[in-house]
Amino acid sequence: MKLNFYWEENQSTDSLDIFSHPTNQKQVSKIKELFNQTILLIEPNNNRKKVIPIDEIESIISLGHLSKVILINQENYFYDKRLKELHYLEKLHFNQINQSTIINLNEISSFQAEKHARLELITKTNQHYIVSRHYTKQLKERLLCLTH
């Protein structure tokens, strides 16, 4: 399938128009799913479930049998899955940075080298995360791919 991109000054900044032949509906729906990914999280105060867009997640931290999800507005939620079950998020710009943390690559503002071949990530919300040496090479490669 060929993709054509056109840039219009009068186009609204909060919308994206996609035109396609009806025979391409299946492929276009896959693209739509990528943009509309959501996740069902549990509020820690009252155990209510809330649907959150995946791109609002800053990090996911393992708590054993469930995970703590930190949003970009620093709200905390629980997710009833372990980190091992969340590898599907890698295709949505998430990356595991140590045994207990997955981070949204789009939320990283900078990183710096630390002792023992580790990295320290700093997010747009000024949160600091340590990348273990085991995940450092893979993370650098993914960050390089995002910038190109």
XYZ file of C-alpha atoms in Angstrom:
148
model
C 0.000 0.000 0.000
C 1.314 3.431 -0.921
C 1.082 6.259 1.638
C 0.753 9.876 0.553
C 1.286 12.755 2.973
C -0.001 16.265 2.379
C 0.482 19.238 4.678
C -2.247 21.871 4.821
C -2.018 25.114 6.813
C -5.808 25.313 7.173
C -6.023 21.768 8.616
C -6.922 21.598 12.317
C -3.940 20.683 14.504
C -5.942 18.150 16.521
C -7.212 16.049 13.623
C -5.817 13.748 10.976
C -7.761 12.941 7.809
C -7.238 9.624 6.061
C -8.729 8.952 2.632
C -8.732 5.464 1.227
C -10.492 3.144 -1.178
C -13.127 0.923 0.514
C -11.086 -2.189 -0.297
C -8.375 -0.899 2.070
C -10.731 -0.684 5.019
C -9.076 -3.559 6.891
C -5.592 -1.988 6.685
C -6.901 1.446 7.655
C -8.708 -0.007 10.665
C -5.379 -1.459 11.873
C -3.854 2.019 11.670
C -6.846 3.418 13.556
C -6.347 0.842 16.320
C -2.757 2.009 16.762
C -3.937 5.577 17.313
C -6.788 4.629 19.637
C -5.035 2.200 21.976
C -6.472 2.327 25.481
C -5.905 0.392 28.668
C -8.265 -0.424 31.542
C -6.689 0.665 34.841
C -7.800 0.455 38.467
C -7.983 3.558 40.655
C -6.066 2.856 43.905
C -8.477 4.795 46.152
C -11.762 3.102 45.296
C -10.943 0.170 42.932
C -12.998 1.708 40.114
C -11.892 0.883 36.608
C -10.969 3.682 34.223
C -10.080 3.624 30.524
C -6.890 5.569 29.797
C -5.209 6.181 26.414
C -1.880 4.349 26.296
C -0.013 7.443 25.110
C -0.801 9.117 28.482
C 1.333 6.558 30.329
C 4.800 7.614 31.470
C 5.924 4.398 33.138
C 4.782 1.024 34.445
C 6.390 -0.402 37.577
C 6.087 -4.005 38.715
C 4.465 -4.664 42.078
C 4.601 -8.458 41.949
C 1.248 -9.822 40.787
C 0.114 -6.433 39.423
C 1.673 -3.249 38.065
C 1.623 0.404 39.062
C 0.992 2.756 36.140
C 2.213 6.350 36.360
C 0.603 8.769 33.916
C 2.255 11.864 32.444
C 0.157 13.998 34.814
C 1.687 11.943 37.706
C -1.569 10.172 38.614
C -1.085 6.585 39.791
C -3.203 3.566 38.865
C -2.941 -0.192 39.142
C -3.014 -2.649 36.256
C -3.828 -6.283 36.955
C -1.053 -7.685 34.760
C 2.618 -8.438 35.362
C 5.398 -6.838 33.304
C 5.963 -10.176 31.539
C 2.473 -9.847 30.023
C 3.080 -6.320 28.700
C 5.645 -6.964 25.964
C 3.025 -6.043 23.348
C 3.619 -2.421 24.396
C 7.045 -2.489 22.708
C 5.436 -1.809 19.336
C 3.754 1.256 20.910
C 7.044 3.001 21.870
C 7.453 1.440 25.295
C 10.640 -0.243 26.450
C 11.653 -2.188 29.513
C 14.551 -0.435 31.266
C 15.161 -2.783 34.203
C 13.564 -5.839 35.804
C 10.759 -3.805 37.314
C 10.103 -0.849 34.975
C 8.744 -0.175 31.477
C 8.904 3.400 30.183
C 7.213 5.345 27.388
C 10.015 6.341 25.002
C 8.041 9.372 23.813
C 8.237 10.836 27.332
C 12.032 10.779 27.644
C 13.564 14.241 27.521
C 17.215 13.306 28.154
C 19.561 10.660 29.491
C 23.031 10.532 30.926
C 25.630 7.865 31.661
C 25.899 6.562 35.203
C 28.345 4.233 36.986
C 28.647 0.560 35.995
C 27.391 1.017 32.394
C 23.966 2.222 33.503
C 21.924 5.122 32.177
C 19.768 7.621 33.988
C 16.636 8.680 32.081
C 14.933 11.986 32.726
C 11.351 12.306 31.535
C 9.477 15.413 30.424
C 7.932 15.551 33.910
C 11.453 15.551 35.439
C 11.176 12.017 36.851
C 14.432 10.030 37.004
C 14.703 6.335 36.099
C 17.749 4.054 36.115
C 18.351 1.794 33.108
C 20.231 -1.368 33.979
C 23.248 -2.276 31.854
C 21.371 -5.268 30.439
C 18.799 -2.967 28.733
C 21.119 -0.039 27.880
C 22.151 -1.100 24.362
C 18.607 -1.950 23.254
C 17.259 1.330 24.658
C 19.920 3.426 22.896
C 19.106 1.707 19.591
C 15.376 2.330 19.980
C 15.941 5.982 20.911
C 18.157 6.400 17.851
C 15.426 4.944 15.642
C 12.857 7.352 17.110
C 14.952 10.396 16.289
C 15.461 9.430 12.629
